Amino acid sequence: MAAAARTMFEKIWQRHIVVDRPDGYTLLYIDRHLMHDGSAAGFAKLRERGIKLRRPDRGFATPDHYVKSDSRSVAAIADPHHRALVEAIRTNTAESGVTLFDLGDERQGIAHVVGPEQGVTQPGLTLVCGDSHTSTHGALGALAFGIGSSEVAHVMATECLWQRKPKAMRVSVDGTLGEDITGKDVILAIIAKIGTAGAVGHVIEYTGSAIRGLSIEGRLTVCNMSIEAGGKAGMVAPDDTTIAYMKGRPFAPKEAEWDKAVAFWRTVPSDEGAVFDRDVSLDAASIAPMVTWGTSPEDALSITGRIPEPSTAPDAAKKDSMKRALDYMGLTPGTPLEQVPVDRVFIGSCTNSRIEDLRAAAKVAKGRKVVIPSWVVAGSGLVKKQAEAEGLDKIFVEAGFEWREPGCSMCVGMNGDTGKPQQRIASTSNRNFIGRQGPGVRTHLLSPAMAVAAAVTGHFADVRKLA
Amino acid sequence: MEAFTTLDAVAIPIDQPNLDTDQIIPARFLGKPRPTQVEALFHDLRYTPDKKPRPEFVTNMPAYQGARIVVAERNFACGSSRENAVTVMVDNGLRAFIAPSFGDIFFNNCFQNGALPIRLDAKRVAEIRAALHAKPGSTVKIDLASQTVTGPDGKADRFEIDSFRKDCLLKGVDEVNLTLGYEKDIAAFEAKQRQEMSWL
């Protein structure tokens, strides 16, 4: 009898088991460890114990959370604690031998942009980082998830993690996406459908013709927000698109090793007939440009929709949380989304700061003028350089956007890039939590093209209708 | 790591579903030394923008002072991987969290800090919260060895926990030391991987 059909997740999991304990816990081997300026706590924990990194060759670091978006200078970071974190990544990587893409190096950027860009992220591998958006890397067919600083130290010391096997969930998006519908709209539609806790305890595999039709960059955006659906990780099976993307990247295998790697990558996708613990499906044709209205990523609506009425909530608890969200967001139920004025626009973050995101944004910005303060923060120095080579920076600047330096910037505001209380921000980032972009700030999540539509009209607008 | 065995303490009810880690500790406090983060717990829920305590928020109510347990709603502590969400609660004396479900990363981070996340049936968790609201300052009892939670109403419920996590908590096991004991297995795995995936 043939071996049982396995999911891609199952295959990667099995290949990385170091020890399976009878109590159901697995010591799982980690192939790649991405570090950033927030990883200093992990290094400090290791130092306290007098332990060296087991595999510095498996570690890659870049400062992203605390770096300024208007300067590449470490000295210019005003907060001494933040400056110390950006300095610490230099000393920690120099002492340990971890590869660093530092400020001033064009390869620096947001860890989740840099990993795929450099070919560090590869199909069939396990990858972790002390950041919840590590799920991004699953777009290349890796099992990638975020961990806390104690587990960061654990991986540094042992290159392993204790894990209980999560369940597998399949999200199929079949059909053809409409014009101007992007990975961002797809993932917001998925989260709106299954809820922000919809995938807790599960690894999601995104599949179906609409997912296969996405570029790697679109897939990265989808997998990035798996955590916003509660998923442990999100992944897409490696295919020709993946292999073409990997080819020639600095840390991708070369020559004879390339052929061996590709042969392995071809074995990674789920087998025909593999069984998932849960199945969800969406019709691609039904997905419109999405915008969030509330304080959870599940509060997402089509741009053609209206701010919801709490009275339509299924129960008292949901009604109460809707009221609270509407109050924080300063919105009146029944208002068409297209009539909601916007104060500011942020295009960037590990969700939407890659070259295709900037191309999509520039396409809408070309020949138009922004009417509210608007920023573009490229995901890495290489993305920025590519955009400049294509003249996108000129389009943005002529339209009135600020063209800034790579980092997490206003997605999380840890570097001081925050909004003002009650300011309404159209943001291509991943979280619309209360206070995420600064105390009192009202965040609405959307795609880069939709963010530009808001920037040039001063309110949410359907990018499909812009003449 | 400090062992966790039993806890009989005042519990605070938190009724909001999906209470994310940004609400537990806002990002602007993360880059600071741990001792200075203690005050950041639930910061923007506890204080108005002009820094006045909100009397209606549970941790500001006198009856809940000295609380060591949180009884929350579904998907508690979803969002970011910041371990500070656990440590800021531990540093404020809170060591056990009861909810219908948790954010995965927060759930794992608890065990790294001697804290116990307990999943219980949503209906029962709602009952316990209602009892706490009815009589603020009531206590909840947790016994890890027997895996039971006893509410203010005296009703005891069994909860599930992985035996691996349970043993580590009961004994205060240090996970790094535990794993270093598997050195031979890790080295054997690496030798095999060098053969099979030579491009890495």
XYZ file of C-alpha atoms in Angstrom:
667
model
C 0.000 0.000 0.000
C 1.238 3.466 -0.818
C 2.180 5.791 2.033
C -0.700 7.932 3.328
C -1.170 11.249 1.541
C 0.435 14.031 3.599
C -0.067 17.781 3.750
C 2.865 20.077 3.025
C 2.863 21.086 6.686
C 3.041 17.432 7.764
C 5.978 16.781 5.434
C 7.991 19.738 6.702
C 7.142 18.901 10.290
C 8.198 15.264 9.961
C 11.444 16.202 8.280
C 12.402 18.413 11.234
C 11.677 16.123 14.172
C 14.739 15.751 16.388
C 12.949 14.010 19.268
C 9.335 12.869 19.590
C 8.448 12.457 23.255
C 5.728 10.045 24.347
C 3.888 12.992 25.964
C 3.148 14.459 22.538
C 5.880 17.089 22.497
C 8.369 17.355 19.679
C 11.802 18.859 19.642
C 11.686 20.532 16.237
C 14.803 21.605 14.356
C 14.918 25.213 13.130
C 16.730 25.904 9.854
C 16.594 29.682 9.792
C 16.490 32.266 12.555
C 15.823 35.875 11.593
C 16.762 38.521 14.130
C 16.072 42.230 14.413
C 16.708 45.084 16.828
C 14.094 43.621 19.179
C 16.150 40.401 19.465
C 18.600 41.958 21.945
C 16.717 40.308 24.831
C 17.477 36.864 23.357
C 21.196 37.614 23.124
C 21.147 38.977 26.690
C 19.521 35.789 27.992
C 22.215 33.706 26.301
C 24.969 35.889 27.698
C 23.567 35.516 31.241
C 23.938 31.765 30.868
C 27.350 31.922 29.263
C 26.117 29.975 26.211
C 27.224 30.633 22.639
C 24.931 30.512 19.607
C 24.789 26.935 18.342
C 24.480 27.818 14.657
C 25.359 31.436 13.898
C 25.453 30.373 10.227
C 21.663 29.871 10.430
C 21.042 33.365 11.794
C 20.376 36.545 9.757
C 19.797 39.942 11.314
C 18.657 43.404 10.290
C 17.479 46.387 12.339
C 13.901 47.350 11.495
C 11.592 48.203 14.423
C 13.527 51.095 15.982
C 15.278 52.634 12.961
C 14.275 56.104 11.839
C 12.476 56.542 8.535
C 13.990 59.982 7.857
C 17.635 59.153 8.551
C 20.043 56.234 8.362
C 21.985 57.450 11.388
C 21.971 55.428 14.603
C 23.118 58.508 16.512
C 19.960 60.323 15.349
C 17.739 57.899 17.303
C 16.656 60.156 20.157
C 15.543 57.578 22.722
C 18.683 56.139 24.375
C 17.058 52.732 24.986
C 16.002 52.442 21.352
C 19.422 53.579 20.153
C 21.027 50.952 22.391
C 18.901 48.220 20.772
C 20.004 49.219 17.273
C 23.624 49.365 18.477
C 23.256 46.011 20.239
C 22.413 44.190 17.027
C 25.815 45.274 15.670
C 27.810 44.084 18.667
C 25.736 40.925 19.142
C 26.063 39.803 15.531
C 29.766 40.743 15.390
C 30.482 38.690 18.521
C 28.394 35.709 17.486
C 29.077 35.560 13.746
C 25.461 36.043 12.652
C 25.098 37.696 9.205
C 23.986 41.318 9.571
C 22.321 43.588 7.025
C 22.989 46.828 8.859
C 21.843 50.412 8.431
C 23.759 51.856 5.511
C 23.798 48.475 3.728
C 21.286 48.463 0.857
C 20.196 44.979 1.975
C 18.841 46.350 5.295
C 15.088 46.437 5.701
C 12.148 44.803 7.422
C 13.187 41.255 8.396
C 10.171 39.785 6.590
C 11.026 41.640 3.400
C 14.761 40.897 3.616
C 14.486 37.127 4.265
C 12.708 36.269 0.986
C 14.585 38.955 -0.966
C 17.970 37.519 0.002
C 16.956 33.899 -0.599
C 17.373 33.140 3.110
C 13.758 31.948 3.158
C 13.436 28.753 1.134
C 10.793 26.084 0.482
C 10.624 23.137 2.866
C 12.502 24.833 5.711
C 11.543 25.787 9.245
C 12.060 29.459 10.028
C 11.438 31.484 13.187
C 11.828 35.087 14.291
C 10.892 36.989 17.427
C 8.042 38.658 15.585
C 4.484 37.495 14.956
C 4.551 38.366 11.258
C 7.104 35.637 10.630
C 4.173 33.788 9.063
C 5.028 35.881 5.956
C 7.802 33.466 4.919
C 5.341 30.608 4.456
C 4.597 32.143 1.039
C 7.678 30.312 -0.252
C 6.543 26.980 1.166
C 8.386 27.188 4.486
C 6.967 26.492 7.950
C 7.535 29.889 9.556
C 6.195 31.276 12.815
C 6.786 33.961 15.419
C 8.146 33.280 18.912
C 8.799 35.252 22.102
C 12.201 36.302 23.414
C 12.687 33.223 25.666
C 12.180 30.950 22.686
C 14.485 33.217 20.661
C 17.174 32.489 23.265
C 16.245 28.792 23.160
C 16.763 28.658 19.390
C 20.029 30.562 19.703
C 21.257 28.011 22.267
C 19.923 24.795 20.728
C 18.678 25.514 17.157
C 15.511 23.713 18.270
C 12.097 24.410 19.822
C 9.674 22.302 21.858
C 6.407 22.190 19.979
C 3.092 20.441 20.102
C 1.968 19.677 16.582
C -0.672 22.182 15.419
C -3.603 21.177 13.255
C -3.799 21.773 9.515
C -6.369 24.013 7.846
C -6.892 24.547 4.136
C -8.157 27.863 2.813
C -9.026 27.589 -0.882
C -9.609 30.664 -3.009
C -10.781 29.612 -6.438
C -11.734 31.614 -9.491
C -10.380 34.829 -10.953
C -9.652 37.946 -8.926
C -11.107 41.149 -10.324
C -8.950 43.971 -11.620
C -7.136 45.873 -8.842
C -7.890 43.088 -6.335
C -4.684 42.175 -4.520
C -3.331 39.744 -1.955
C -4.292 42.273 0.723
C -7.956 42.195 -0.275
C -7.853 38.390 -0.371
C -6.437 38.018 3.150
C -8.763 40.683 4.607
C -11.718 38.846 3.030
C -10.476 35.561 4.533
C -10.101 37.082 8.024
C -13.521 38.749 7.760
C -14.951 35.317 6.981
C -13.205 33.122 9.577
C -12.594 35.730 12.286
C -9.499 36.837 14.134
C -9.460 33.595 16.135
C -10.576 31.514 13.151
C -7.304 29.650 12.719
C -6.054 29.434 16.341
C -4.038 26.237 16.794
C -3.812 25.672 13.021
C -1.276 26.052 10.269
C -3.071 27.411 7.209
C -2.315 26.240 3.688
C -3.644 28.721 1.124
C -4.555 27.041 -2.096
C -6.845 27.300 -5.107
C -6.463 28.900 -8.520
C -6.567 32.494 -7.243
C -3.717 31.821 -4.785
C -1.672 29.979 -7.410
C -2.245 32.942 -9.704
C -0.694 35.374 -7.208
C 2.931 36.439 -7.532
C 5.269 35.574 -4.649
C 4.820 39.137 -3.407
C 1.036 38.720 -3.316
C 1.467 35.406 -1.494
C 3.801 37.053 1.034
C 1.051 39.586 1.800
C -1.519 36.813 2.277
C 0.712 34.679 4.534
C 1.835 37.769 6.477
C -1.615 38.244 7.991
C -2.187 34.559 8.898
C -1.480 35.589 12.478
C -4.367 38.084 12.240
C -6.640 35.068 11.701
C -5.028 33.467 14.770
C -3.023 30.985 12.681
C 0.257 29.548 13.917
C 1.585 29.888 10.381
C 0.401 30.280 6.800
C 1.871 28.707 3.721
C 1.569 28.312 -0.037
C 2.908 25.286 -1.910
C 6.110 25.937 -3.864
C 5.558 25.847 -7.633
C 7.186 27.196 -10.800
C 6.507 30.746 -9.614
C 8.389 30.005 -6.367
C 11.335 28.379 -8.105
C 11.630 31.256 -10.586
C 11.587 33.669 -7.631
C 14.352 31.770 -5.771
C 16.710 31.599 -8.756
C 19.790 33.788 -8.387
C 19.009 35.164 -4.927
C 22.202 35.732 -2.902
C 21.590 33.002 -0.302
C 19.752 30.583 -2.603
C 21.585 27.382 -3.600
C 23.813 27.547 -6.693
C 24.767 25.193 -9.550
C 24.670 21.484 -8.583
C 23.200 22.371 -5.187
C 20.453 24.333 -6.957
C 19.372 21.229 -8.870
C 19.314 19.158 -5.685
C 17.324 21.827 -3.886
C 14.792 22.174 -6.716
C 14.303 18.390 -6.796
C 13.532 18.548 -3.064
C 11.253 21.597 -3.397
C 9.164 19.694 -5.949
C 8.368 17.125 -3.244
C 7.168 19.701 -0.699
C 3.536 20.390 -1.849
C 0.657 18.514 -0.228
C -0.078 15.121 -1.752
C -3.254 14.599 -3.698
C -5.917 13.473 -1.245
C -4.133 14.832 1.847
C -6.656 15.411 4.634
C -6.905 18.707 6.513
C -8.471 19.172 9.940
C -10.492 22.092 8.582
C -11.465 23.359 5.148
C -12.654 26.844 4.201
C -13.276 28.165 0.719
C -13.845 31.568 -0.867
C -14.920 32.610 -4.318
C -12.244 34.883 -5.778
C -14.697 36.706 -8.031
C -16.706 37.880 -5.013
C -13.766 39.716 -3.406
C -13.923 43.523 -3.677
C -11.337 46.052 -2.446
C -11.423 45.703 1.355
C -11.163 48.297 4.130
C -11.380 47.673 7.883
C -13.798 49.790 9.916
C -13.106 48.616 13.504
C -10.315 47.700 15.899
C -9.780 44.084 14.883
C -8.621 42.879 11.442
C -11.815 40.795 11.213
C -13.773 44.065 11.011
C -13.237 44.242 7.259
C -15.751 45.365 4.645
C -15.945 45.791 0.924
C -15.385 49.451 -0.084
C -18.951 49.410 -1.401
C -20.248 48.715 2.128
C -21.530 50.846 4.999
C -20.348 51.136 8.603
C -22.242 48.311 10.341
C -25.087 48.716 12.829
C -24.403 47.168 16.262
C -28.098 46.263 16.397
C -27.392 43.635 13.718
C -24.852 41.856 15.975
C -25.618 38.187 16.671
C -25.295 38.538 20.464
C -24.953 41.068 23.282
C -21.184 40.601 23.664
C -20.589 41.232 19.956
C -22.926 44.217 20.033
C -20.978 45.660 22.955
C -17.613 45.173 21.250
C -18.942 46.728 18.012
C -20.165 49.767 19.931
C -16.818 50.112 21.643
C -14.987 49.843 18.317
C -17.268 52.399 16.612
C -16.809 54.779 19.516
C -13.013 54.498 19.355
C -13.055 54.829 15.585
C -15.409 57.832 15.694
C -17.781 56.317 13.133
C -21.556 56.476 12.714
C -23.355 53.253 11.770
C -24.866 53.304 8.292
C -22.309 55.718 6.805
C -21.065 54.561 3.392
C -17.329 53.747 3.705
C -16.681 55.968 0.686
C -17.911 58.982 2.668
C -15.501 58.501 5.580
C -12.812 61.208 5.492
C -9.176 60.201 6.003
C -6.481 62.380 7.661
C -3.315 60.576 6.728
C -1.909 57.701 4.643
C 0.841 55.167 5.357
C 2.134 52.826 2.649
C 4.656 50.375 4.047
C 5.151 47.502 6.586
C 6.032 43.820 6.187
C 2.570 43.348 4.685
C 2.792 45.793 1.766
C 6.174 47.429 1.129
C 7.617 45.305 -1.662
C 8.291 46.463 -5.197
C 4.961 45.246 -6.599
C 3.132 47.082 -3.813
C 4.971 50.269 -4.730
C 4.287 49.741 -8.442
C 0.574 49.288 -7.739
C 0.562 52.426 -5.587
C 2.534 54.462 -8.144
C 0.167 53.420 -10.931
C -2.700 55.116 -9.062
C -0.588 58.062 -7.848
C 0.738 58.953 -11.295
C -0.540 62.332 -12.398
C -2.573 62.868 -9.231
C -1.956 64.928 -6.084
C -2.396 63.873 -2.497
C -4.699 66.054 -0.413
C -3.579 64.700 2.997
C -0.140 63.901 4.498
C 0.987 60.624 2.924
C 4.079 58.467 3.335
C 5.709 55.692 1.384
C 8.212 53.613 3.361
C 9.914 50.954 1.222
C 10.458 47.547 2.844
C 14.186 47.366 2.210
C 17.063 49.324 0.752
C 16.932 47.093 -2.322
C 13.199 47.717 -2.806
C 13.870 51.445 -2.507
C 16.726 51.260 -5.010
C 14.610 49.270 -7.485
C 11.731 51.725 -7.133
C 14.099 54.627 -7.783
C 15.516 52.841 -10.835
C 11.955 52.593 -12.165
C 11.225 56.245 -11.378
C 8.498 55.386 -8.862
C 10.014 57.709 -6.262
C 9.533 60.625 -8.676
C 5.891 59.717 -9.224
C 5.328 59.615 -5.459
C 7.195 62.847 -4.756
C 5.438 64.682 -7.601
C 2.117 63.493 -6.208
C 3.090 64.931 -2.822
C 4.063 61.745 -0.956
C 7.037 61.622 1.393
C 9.555 59.011 0.190
C 11.197 57.582 3.299
C 13.853 55.154 4.503
C 13.177 51.403 5.070
C 11.922 49.984 8.365
C 8.717 49.061 10.205
C 7.934 52.750 10.706
C 4.306 53.639 11.247
C 2.966 50.075 11.276
C 3.874 49.822 14.940
C 5.297 53.262 15.693
C 8.124 51.949 17.862
C 10.576 54.340 16.178
C 8.364 57.317 16.983
C 6.511 57.370 13.630
C 3.030 57.671 15.098
C -0.157 59.539 14.379
C -1.973 62.001 16.609
C -4.981 61.146 18.796
C -8.210 60.839 16.738
C -6.266 60.982 13.489
C -7.737 58.604 10.905
C -5.036 56.743 9.009
C -5.460 54.650 5.880
C -2.645 52.147 6.328
C -1.319 49.224 4.297
C -0.104 47.549 7.510
C -1.572 44.568 9.333
C -3.108 45.639 12.641
C -5.862 48.128 13.395
C -5.668 47.518 17.143
C -6.528 50.355 19.521
C -3.468 52.591 19.861
C -1.392 50.564 17.405
C -0.197 53.643 15.492
C -0.164 55.849 18.591
C -2.604 56.551 21.444
C -6.067 57.362 20.115
C -5.089 56.860 16.472
C -7.745 55.310 14.207
C -6.234 52.801 11.808
C -7.960 51.432 8.698
C -6.249 48.589 6.824
C -6.313 48.422 3.017
C -4.175 47.680 -0.040
C -1.516 50.059 -1.437
C -3.686 51.038 -4.436
C -6.631 51.740 -2.121
C -4.349 53.747 0.191
C -3.411 55.988 -2.746
C -7.098 56.339 -3.676
C -7.658 57.682 -0.148
C -4.579 59.922 -0.332
C -5.709 61.650 -3.537
C -9.393 62.016 -2.612
C -9.173 62.608 1.166
C -11.685 59.834 1.880
C -11.960 56.103 1.282
C -12.508 55.573 -2.410
C -12.987 52.614 -4.716
C -9.788 52.465 -6.744
C -11.731 50.748 -9.545
C -13.792 53.910 -10.025
C -10.920 56.420 -10.172
C -10.908 57.772 -13.710
C 12.198 29.324 36.550
C 9.777 29.641 39.470
C 7.599 26.539 39.837
C 3.815 26.777 39.610
C 1.824 24.476 41.881
C -1.294 26.063 43.357
C -2.786 29.530 43.438
C -5.696 30.754 45.553
C -6.081 34.433 44.837
C -8.257 37.366 43.841
C -9.145 37.207 40.151
C -9.922 40.076 37.771
C -12.563 39.672 35.071
C -11.795 41.069 31.605
C -14.826 40.947 29.351
C -13.479 42.112 26.004
C -12.967 39.395 23.395
C -9.757 39.517 21.312
C -7.976 41.676 23.882
C -4.686 42.038 22.008
C -1.138 42.332 23.325
C -1.048 46.018 22.325
C -3.729 46.581 25.011
C -1.758 44.548 27.588
C 1.372 46.602 26.940
C 1.447 49.274 24.212
C 4.405 49.120 21.794
C 5.874 52.416 22.986
C 6.900 50.804 26.283
C 8.646 47.785 24.770
C 12.128 49.165 24.224
C 12.537 50.148 27.884
C 14.158 48.122 30.693
C 11.808 45.527 32.246
C 11.520 47.186 35.687
C 10.229 50.392 34.077
C 7.567 48.435 32.144
C 5.640 47.439 35.290
C 3.532 50.619 35.109
C 2.661 49.982 31.467
C 0.250 47.112 32.173
C -3.083 47.785 30.398
C -1.817 51.361 30.193
C -4.271 52.882 27.741
C -7.194 51.002 29.278
C -6.220 52.102 32.787
C -5.556 55.759 32.031
C -7.242 58.500 30.018
C -5.108 60.309 27.413
C -4.409 63.009 30.043
C -3.079 60.294 32.388
C -6.019 60.130 34.805
C -6.918 56.637 36.070
C -10.198 55.359 34.635
C -12.115 54.290 37.762
C -14.242 51.854 35.758
C -11.280 49.736 34.645
C -10.934 46.608 36.813
C -7.304 46.955 37.865
C -8.095 50.454 39.204
C -10.822 49.167 41.523
C -9.771 48.735 45.165
C -11.499 45.336 45.461
C -9.158 43.809 42.881
C -5.894 44.891 44.472
C -3.541 41.973 45.008
C -5.132 40.010 42.152
C -3.017 37.152 40.793
C -5.418 35.662 38.241
C -7.060 37.043 35.078
C -10.341 35.585 33.810
C -10.675 36.753 30.222
C -12.718 36.385 27.041
C -11.970 34.416 23.867
C -8.713 34.880 21.949
C -7.077 36.606 24.913
C -3.677 38.173 24.156
C -3.877 37.718 20.414
C -1.538 39.702 18.201
C 2.152 40.301 18.563
C 4.876 37.963 19.851
C 6.010 40.454 22.533
C 6.866 38.350 25.575
C 6.477 41.574 27.566
C 2.730 40.856 27.498
C 3.459 37.930 29.829
C 6.270 39.486 31.841
C 4.391 42.732 32.543
C 1.518 40.702 33.997
C 3.869 38.427 35.977
C 5.682 41.512 37.307
C 2.294 42.838 38.446
C 1.636 39.590 40.294
C -0.640 37.982 37.676
C 0.450 34.375 37.077
C -2.597 32.524 35.791
C -4.916 33.326 32.889
C -8.253 31.634 32.300
C -9.995 32.083 28.936
C -11.902 30.113 26.299
C -8.937 30.566 23.918
C -5.625 32.415 23.640
C -3.311 33.889 21.047
C -0.882 31.029 20.262
C 2.366 32.909 20.819
C 1.218 34.370 24.142
C 0.098 30.885 25.220
C 3.598 29.488 24.574
C 5.328 32.486 26.127
C 3.468 31.899 29.427
C 5.275 28.596 30.010
C 8.620 30.332 29.571
C 7.825 32.581 32.530
C 6.266 30.250 35.081
C 2.762 31.448 34.196
C -0.213 29.175 33.549
C -2.725 29.770 30.721
C -5.886 27.690 31.233
C -8.431 26.999 28.511
C -11.934 26.375 29.834
C -15.312 26.090 28.198
C -16.588 29.569 27.179
C -19.825 29.179 29.154
C -17.977 28.325 32.354
C -15.511 31.189 31.883
C -18.468 33.573 31.454
C -19.986 32.196 34.670
C -16.768 32.791 36.602
C -16.517 36.348 35.245
C -20.140 37.003 36.219
C -19.424 35.731 39.749
C -16.388 38.010 39.995
C -18.421 41.015 38.838
C -21.166 40.136 41.329
C -18.683 40.106 44.193
C -15.500 41.967 43.285
C -12.480 40.672 45.145
C -13.669 37.060 45.080
C -11.031 34.397 44.745
C -10.405 31.592 42.297
C -8.434 28.469 43.213
C -6.106 26.716 40.818
C -4.424 23.391 41.500
C -2.089 22.372 38.701
C -1.329 18.856 39.982
C -5.012 17.873 39.894
C -5.722 20.222 36.929
C -8.654 21.928 38.591
C -10.019 25.460 38.719
C -12.500 26.285 41.474
C -14.631 29.365 40.883
C -16.012 31.793 43.490
C -19.171 29.643 43.447
C -17.220 26.636 44.764
C -17.716 24.694 41.547
C -14.566 22.904 40.416
C -13.695 22.218 36.779
C -10.952 20.076 35.349
C -8.774 21.687 32.683
C -6.523 20.082 30.105
C -2.823 20.762 29.862
C -0.038 18.946 28.023
C 1.830 16.712 30.449
C 5.111 18.133 29.146
C 4.080 21.693 30.011
C 2.584 20.565 33.322
C 5.772 18.805 34.437
C 7.944 21.763 33.426
C 5.728 24.171 35.410
C 5.383 21.964 38.495
C 9.143 21.460 38.710
C 10.179 24.884 37.414
C 12.192 23.174 34.672
C 14.515 25.347 32.635
C 13.762 24.479 28.999
C 17.180 25.401 27.642
C 18.879 23.059 30.133
C 16.376 20.355 29.311
C 17.096 20.666 25.597
C 20.852 20.752 26.056
C 20.399 17.250 27.513
C 19.366 16.144 24.005
C 22.673 17.215 22.492
C 23.364 13.802 20.917
C 20.000 13.809 19.151
C 20.489 17.347 17.848
C 23.990 16.537 16.578
C 22.697 13.381 14.884
C 19.919 15.381 13.209
C 22.424 17.934 11.935
C 24.703 15.219 10.537
C 21.761 13.675 8.672
C 20.611 17.063 7.394
C 24.095 17.819 6.054
C 23.749 14.703 3.892
C 20.167 15.241 2.790
C 20.071 19.022 2.393
C 23.655 19.877 1.554
C 22.666 23.279 0.109
C 21.747 24.657 3.519
